[in-house]
Coordinates of C-alpha atoms and ligand atoms in Angstrom, one line a residue:
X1 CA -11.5 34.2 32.5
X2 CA -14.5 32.4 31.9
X3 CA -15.8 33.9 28.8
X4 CA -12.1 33.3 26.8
X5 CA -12.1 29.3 28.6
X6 CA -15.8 28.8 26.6
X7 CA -14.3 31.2 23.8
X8 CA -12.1 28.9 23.2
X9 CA -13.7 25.7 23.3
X10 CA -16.0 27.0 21.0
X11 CA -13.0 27.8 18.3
X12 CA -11.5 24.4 19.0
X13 CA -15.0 23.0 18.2
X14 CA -14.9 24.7 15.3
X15 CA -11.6 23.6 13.9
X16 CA -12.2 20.0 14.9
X17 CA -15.8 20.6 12.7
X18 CA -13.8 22.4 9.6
X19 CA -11.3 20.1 9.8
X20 CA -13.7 17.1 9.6
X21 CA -15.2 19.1 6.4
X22 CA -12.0 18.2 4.7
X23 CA -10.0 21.5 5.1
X24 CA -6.7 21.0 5.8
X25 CA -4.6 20.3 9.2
X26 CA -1.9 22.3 9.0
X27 CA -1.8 25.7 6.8
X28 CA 0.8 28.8 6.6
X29 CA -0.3 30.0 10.2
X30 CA 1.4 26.6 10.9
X31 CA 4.8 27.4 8.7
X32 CA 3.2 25.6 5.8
X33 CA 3.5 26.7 2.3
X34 CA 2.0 23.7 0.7
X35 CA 2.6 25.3 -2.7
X36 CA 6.4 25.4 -1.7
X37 CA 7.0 21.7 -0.9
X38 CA 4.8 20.5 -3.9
X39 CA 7.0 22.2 -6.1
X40 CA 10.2 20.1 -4.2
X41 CA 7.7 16.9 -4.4
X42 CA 7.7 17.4 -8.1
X43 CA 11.3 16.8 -8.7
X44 CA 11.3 13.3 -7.5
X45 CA 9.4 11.5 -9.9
X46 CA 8.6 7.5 -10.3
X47 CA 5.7 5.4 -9.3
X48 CA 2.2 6.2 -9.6
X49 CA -1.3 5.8 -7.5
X50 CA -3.9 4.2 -9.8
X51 CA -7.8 4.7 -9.0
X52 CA -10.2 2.7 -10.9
X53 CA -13.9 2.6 -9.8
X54 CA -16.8 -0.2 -10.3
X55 CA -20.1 0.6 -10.8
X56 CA -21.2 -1.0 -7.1
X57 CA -19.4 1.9 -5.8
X58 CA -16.0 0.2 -4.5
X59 CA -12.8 1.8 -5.5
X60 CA -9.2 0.1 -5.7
X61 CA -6.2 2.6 -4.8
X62 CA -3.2 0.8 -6.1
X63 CA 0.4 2.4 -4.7
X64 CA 2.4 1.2 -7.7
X65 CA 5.9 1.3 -7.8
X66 CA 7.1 -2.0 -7.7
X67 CA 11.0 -1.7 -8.4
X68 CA 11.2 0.3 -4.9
X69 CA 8.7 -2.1 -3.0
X70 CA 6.2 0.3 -3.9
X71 CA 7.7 3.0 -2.0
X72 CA 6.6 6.7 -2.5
X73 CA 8.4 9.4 -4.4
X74 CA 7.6 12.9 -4.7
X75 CA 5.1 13.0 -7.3
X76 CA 3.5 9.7 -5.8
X77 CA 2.4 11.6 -2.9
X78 CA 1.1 14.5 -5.5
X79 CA -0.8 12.2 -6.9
X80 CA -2.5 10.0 -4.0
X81 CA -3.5 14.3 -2.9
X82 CA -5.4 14.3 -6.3
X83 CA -6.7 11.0 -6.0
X84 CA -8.1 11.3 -2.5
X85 CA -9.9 14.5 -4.0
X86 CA -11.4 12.6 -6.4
X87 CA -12.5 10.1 -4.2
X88 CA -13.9 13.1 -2.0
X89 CA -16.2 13.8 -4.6
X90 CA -17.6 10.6 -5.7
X91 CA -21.1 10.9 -5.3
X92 CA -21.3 7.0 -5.9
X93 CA -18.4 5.9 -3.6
X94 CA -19.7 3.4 -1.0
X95 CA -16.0 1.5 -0.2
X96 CA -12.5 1.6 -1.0
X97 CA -9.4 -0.8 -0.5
X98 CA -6.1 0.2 -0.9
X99 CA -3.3 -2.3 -1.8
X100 CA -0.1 -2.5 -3.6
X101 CA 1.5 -3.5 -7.0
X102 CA 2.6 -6.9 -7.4
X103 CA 1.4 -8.4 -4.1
X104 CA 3.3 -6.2 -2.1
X105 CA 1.8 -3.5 0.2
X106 CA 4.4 0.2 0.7
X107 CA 7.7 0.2 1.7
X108 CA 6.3 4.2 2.9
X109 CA 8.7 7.2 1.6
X110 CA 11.4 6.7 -1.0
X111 CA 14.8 6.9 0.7
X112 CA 16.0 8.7 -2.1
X113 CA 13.7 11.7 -1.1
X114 CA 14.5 11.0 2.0
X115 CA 17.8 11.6 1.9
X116 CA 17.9 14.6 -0.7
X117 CA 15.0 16.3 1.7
X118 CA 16.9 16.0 4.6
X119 CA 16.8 19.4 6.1
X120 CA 14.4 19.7 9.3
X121 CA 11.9 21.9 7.5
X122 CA 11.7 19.9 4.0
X123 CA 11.2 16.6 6.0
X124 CA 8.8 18.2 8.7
X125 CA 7.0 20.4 5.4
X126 CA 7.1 16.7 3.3
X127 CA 5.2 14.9 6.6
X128 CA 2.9 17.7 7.2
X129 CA 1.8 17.4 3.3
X130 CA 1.5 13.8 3.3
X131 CA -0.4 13.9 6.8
X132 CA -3.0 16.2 5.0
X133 CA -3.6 14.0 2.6
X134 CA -4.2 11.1 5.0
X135 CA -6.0 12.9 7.4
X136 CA -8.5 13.2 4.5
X137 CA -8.5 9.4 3.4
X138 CA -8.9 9.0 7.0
X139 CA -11.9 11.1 6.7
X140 CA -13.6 10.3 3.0
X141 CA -17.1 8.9 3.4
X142 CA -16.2 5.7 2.5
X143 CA -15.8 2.4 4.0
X144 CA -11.8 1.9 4.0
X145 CA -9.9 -1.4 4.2
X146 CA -5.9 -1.6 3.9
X147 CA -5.5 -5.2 2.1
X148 CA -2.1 -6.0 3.5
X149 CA 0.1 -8.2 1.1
X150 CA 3.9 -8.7 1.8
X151 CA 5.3 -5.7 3.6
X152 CA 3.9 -3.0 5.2
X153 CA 7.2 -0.7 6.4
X154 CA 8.0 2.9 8.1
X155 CA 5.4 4.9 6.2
X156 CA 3.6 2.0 4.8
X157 CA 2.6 0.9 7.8
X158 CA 1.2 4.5 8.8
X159 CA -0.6 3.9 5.5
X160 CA -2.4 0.8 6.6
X161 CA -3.9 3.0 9.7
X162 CA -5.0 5.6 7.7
X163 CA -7.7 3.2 7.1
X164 CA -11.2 1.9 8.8
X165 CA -9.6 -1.5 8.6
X166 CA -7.2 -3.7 7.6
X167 CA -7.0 -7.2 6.3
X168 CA -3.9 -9.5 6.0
X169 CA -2.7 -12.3 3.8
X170 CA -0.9 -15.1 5.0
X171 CA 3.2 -14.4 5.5
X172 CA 2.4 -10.7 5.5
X173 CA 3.6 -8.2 7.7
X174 CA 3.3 -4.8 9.5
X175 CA 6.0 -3.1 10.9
X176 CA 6.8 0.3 12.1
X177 CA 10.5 0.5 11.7
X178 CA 11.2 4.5 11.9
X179 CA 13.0 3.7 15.1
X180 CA 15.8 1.9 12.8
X181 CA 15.9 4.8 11.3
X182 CA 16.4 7.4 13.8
X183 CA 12.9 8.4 13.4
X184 CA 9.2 8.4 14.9
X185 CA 6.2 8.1 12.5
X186 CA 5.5 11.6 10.9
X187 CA 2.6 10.6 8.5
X188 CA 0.1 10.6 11.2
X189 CA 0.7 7.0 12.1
X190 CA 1.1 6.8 15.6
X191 CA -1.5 9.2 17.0
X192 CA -3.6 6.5 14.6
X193 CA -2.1 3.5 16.5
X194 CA -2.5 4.8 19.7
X195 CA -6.1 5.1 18.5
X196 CA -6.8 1.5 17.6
X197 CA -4.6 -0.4 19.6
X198 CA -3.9 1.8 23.1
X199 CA -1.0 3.7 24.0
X200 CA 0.5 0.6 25.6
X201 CA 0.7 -1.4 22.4
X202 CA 1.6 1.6 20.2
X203 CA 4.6 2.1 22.2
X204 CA 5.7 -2.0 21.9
X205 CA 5.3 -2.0 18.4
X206 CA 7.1 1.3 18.0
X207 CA 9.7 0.9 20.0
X208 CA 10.8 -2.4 19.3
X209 CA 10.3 -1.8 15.4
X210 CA 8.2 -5.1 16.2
X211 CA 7.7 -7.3 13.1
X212 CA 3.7 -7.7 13.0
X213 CA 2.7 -10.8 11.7
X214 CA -1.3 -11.4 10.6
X215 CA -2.0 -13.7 13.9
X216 CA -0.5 -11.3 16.2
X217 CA -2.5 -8.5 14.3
X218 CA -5.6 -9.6 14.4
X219 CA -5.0 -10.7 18.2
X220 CA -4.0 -6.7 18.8
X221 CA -7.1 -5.7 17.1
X222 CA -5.0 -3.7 14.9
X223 CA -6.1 -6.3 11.8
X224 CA -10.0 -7.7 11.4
X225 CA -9.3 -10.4 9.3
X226 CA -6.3 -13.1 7.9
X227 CA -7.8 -13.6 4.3
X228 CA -7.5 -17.1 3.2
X229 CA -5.8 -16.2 -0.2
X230 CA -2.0 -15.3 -0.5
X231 CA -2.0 -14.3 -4.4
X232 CA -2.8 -11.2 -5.4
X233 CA -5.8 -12.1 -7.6
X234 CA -7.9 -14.1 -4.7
X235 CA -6.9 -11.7 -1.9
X236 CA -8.5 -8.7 -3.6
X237 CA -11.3 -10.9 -4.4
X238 CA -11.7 -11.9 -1.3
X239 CA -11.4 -9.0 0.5
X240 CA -14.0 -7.4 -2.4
X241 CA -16.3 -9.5 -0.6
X242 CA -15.3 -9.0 2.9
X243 CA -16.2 -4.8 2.2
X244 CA -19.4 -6.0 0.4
X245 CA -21.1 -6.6 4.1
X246 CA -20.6 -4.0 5.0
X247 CA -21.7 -1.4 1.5
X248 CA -25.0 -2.9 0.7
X249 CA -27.4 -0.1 -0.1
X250 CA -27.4 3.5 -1.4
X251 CA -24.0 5.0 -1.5
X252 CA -26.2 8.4 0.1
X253 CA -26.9 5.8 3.2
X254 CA -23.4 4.3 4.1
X255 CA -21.7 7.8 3.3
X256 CA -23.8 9.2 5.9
X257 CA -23.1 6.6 8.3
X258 CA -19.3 6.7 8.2
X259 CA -19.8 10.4 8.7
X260 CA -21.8 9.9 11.8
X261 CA -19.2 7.3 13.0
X262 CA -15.8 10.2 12.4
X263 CA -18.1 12.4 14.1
X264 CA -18.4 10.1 17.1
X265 CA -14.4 9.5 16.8
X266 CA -13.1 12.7 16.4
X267 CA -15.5 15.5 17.8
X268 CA -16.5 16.1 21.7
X269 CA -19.8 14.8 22.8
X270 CA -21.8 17.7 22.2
X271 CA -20.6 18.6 19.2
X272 CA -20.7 15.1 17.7
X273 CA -24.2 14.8 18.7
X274 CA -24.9 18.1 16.6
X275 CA -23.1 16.9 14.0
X276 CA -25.1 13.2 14.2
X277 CA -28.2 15.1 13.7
X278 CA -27.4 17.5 11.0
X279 CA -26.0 14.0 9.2
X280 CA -29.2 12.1 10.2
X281 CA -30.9 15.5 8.5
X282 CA -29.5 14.5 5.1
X283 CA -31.3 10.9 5.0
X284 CA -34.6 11.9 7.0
X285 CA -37.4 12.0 4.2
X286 CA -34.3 11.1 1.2
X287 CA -35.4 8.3 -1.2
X288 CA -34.0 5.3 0.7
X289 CA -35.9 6.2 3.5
X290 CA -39.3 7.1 2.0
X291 CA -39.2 3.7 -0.5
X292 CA -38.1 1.8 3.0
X293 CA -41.3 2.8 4.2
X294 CA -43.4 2.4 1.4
X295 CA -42.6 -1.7 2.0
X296 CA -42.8 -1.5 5.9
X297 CA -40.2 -3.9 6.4
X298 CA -40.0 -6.3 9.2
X299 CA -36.3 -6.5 10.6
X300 CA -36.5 -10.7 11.3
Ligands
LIG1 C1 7.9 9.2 8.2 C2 8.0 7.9 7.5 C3 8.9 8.0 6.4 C4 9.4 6.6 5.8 O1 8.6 5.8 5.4 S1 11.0 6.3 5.8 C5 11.2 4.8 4.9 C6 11.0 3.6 5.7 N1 11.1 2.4 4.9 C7 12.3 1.7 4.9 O2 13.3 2.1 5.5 C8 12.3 0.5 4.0 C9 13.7 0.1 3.6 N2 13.5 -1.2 2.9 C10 13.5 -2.3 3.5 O3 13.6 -2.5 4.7 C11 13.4 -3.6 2.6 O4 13.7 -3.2 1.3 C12 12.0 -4.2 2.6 C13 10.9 -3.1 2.4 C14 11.7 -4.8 4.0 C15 11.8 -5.2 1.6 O5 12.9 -6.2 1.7 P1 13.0 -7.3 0.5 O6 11.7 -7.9 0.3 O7 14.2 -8.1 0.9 O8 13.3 -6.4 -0.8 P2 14.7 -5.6 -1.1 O9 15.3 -5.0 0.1 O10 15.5 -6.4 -2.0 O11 14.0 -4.4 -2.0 C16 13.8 -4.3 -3.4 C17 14.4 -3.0 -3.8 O12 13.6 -2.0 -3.3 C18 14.4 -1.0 -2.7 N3 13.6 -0.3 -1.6 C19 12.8 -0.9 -0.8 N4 12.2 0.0 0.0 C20 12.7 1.2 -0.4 C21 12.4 2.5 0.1 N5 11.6 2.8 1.1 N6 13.1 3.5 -0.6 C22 13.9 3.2 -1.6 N7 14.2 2.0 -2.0 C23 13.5 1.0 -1.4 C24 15.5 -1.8 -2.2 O13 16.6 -0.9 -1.9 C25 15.8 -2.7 -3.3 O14 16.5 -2.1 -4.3 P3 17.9 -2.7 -4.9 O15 17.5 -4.0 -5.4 O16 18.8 -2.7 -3.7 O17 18.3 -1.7 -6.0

């Protein structure tokens, strides 16, 4: 009885460590074929997820498909999964904010792959899918803000959570309106709420499909900031700058420390302290550290 309890343990401490490593959630001991609903994905095309990458290390997702309020279609999702891997392997990445075309943020899944999906195991297949990918965002050593401009709606909003944090522009909103639709989140979205706001709140805004305005966000603690800038120009600027506090230094030095900080979130004491110290490992001795030392810098 008690060996199997601590055999146990040990393999759930072990999935929550491979998991963090960036393998996937779900797989086909969970019913999923990923290759199966990719190929559905494919059929529903529109849209696209844009990447570009400055040399400070800060990387601008754009969800771009404007005519639908940059909602996603099937090959949108295909691509943020090959974007996100590319973002999992830049070795320079220090930050990355993710925003929408045409100053407005995601509208979340196209209804028209809603609709033609609509058997039980396409949509639950199409969630699972589009959860791995933003488990993984959630999870890419970078620093993460959602830059909130116009809507944020059903998936969209999930989107936002996916993030470390989010900022808002004036007149913008969050909202969580799967109850509208006869649904609850499915992209991962409100076991992330629950996270940053508290089950109590989660429930409010879910619930009541409540209409999340920047004031009342940042008064939730689900937002960290209303940007001063409305346009779409100044509010990336501005919240350029906002990230830049926070990625100064070696991209080898702030990659570690979000890793240290999803270990802290996501693993049980014990293993997160392991994993802390394996991290702390990888900058012990490494150049930042040693040339820190060579200056013997006073902390004032
Ligand atoms: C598990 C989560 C899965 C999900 O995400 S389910 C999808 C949840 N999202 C929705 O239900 C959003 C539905 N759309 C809306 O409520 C409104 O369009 C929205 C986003 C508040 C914007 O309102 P407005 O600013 O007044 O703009 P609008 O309604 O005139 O929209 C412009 C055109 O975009 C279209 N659109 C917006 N969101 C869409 C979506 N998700 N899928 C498909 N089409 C969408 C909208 O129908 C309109 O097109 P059209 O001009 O009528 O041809």
């Amino acid at each position: 009885m008690a060996v199997s309890f601590w055999n146990n343990l040990l393999q759930i401490t072990k999935n929550r460590v491979l998991q963090q490593r960036g393998v996937s959630l779900y797989n086909y001991t969970h019913g999923f074929e990923e290759h199966v609903i990719k190929k559905k994905l494919e059929q529903f095309a529109g849209g696209s997820i844009n990447l570009s990458k400055d040399g400070n290390g800060i990387g601008v997702l754009t969800v771009n498909n404007p005519r639908l309020m940059n909602a996603f279609t099937g090959t949108m999702m295909l691509e943020l999964q090959e974007k996100v891997t590319e973002l999992e392997n830049w070795k320079e990445g220090k930050g990355l904010i993710i925003r929408g075309a045409e100053n407005t943020f995601c509208s979340g899944s196209d209804l028209n792959v809603v609709k033609a999906l609509s058997s039980m195991q396409d949509g639950v297949n199409t969630c699972m899918f589009i959860r791995n990918t933003l488990t993984r965002l959630m999870r890419l050593p970078l620093i993460s803000v959602a830059l909130v401009q116009g809507k944020a709606v059903g998936g969209g909003a999930e989107l936002t959570t996916a993030c470390d944090f989010r900022l808002m522009t004036p007149g913008s909103e969050i909202r969580f309106v799967h109850k509208e639709i006869g649904l609850v989140p499915g992209w991962g979205g409100a076991t992330r709420l629950v996270q940053l706001i508290g089950s109590g709140n989660a429930l409010k805004l879910l619930s009541g499909a409540l209409k999340v305005d920047p004031e009342r966000a940042v008064s939730l603690r689900l937002a960290e900031e209303i940007l001063p800038s409305s346009d779409e120009t100044g509010s990336l600027e501005e919240a350029c700058t906002w990230l830049n506090q926070y990625t100064k230094g070696p991209a080898e030095v702030i990659q570690a420390m979000k890793k240290v900080v999803i270990a802290g979130r996501e693993l049980h004491l014990e293993a997160a302290l392991r994993e802390e110290k394996d991290i702390f490992g990888t900058v012990w001795g490494g150049p930042a550290h040693v040339q820190a030392l060579a200056q013997r810098p006073k902390h004032k």
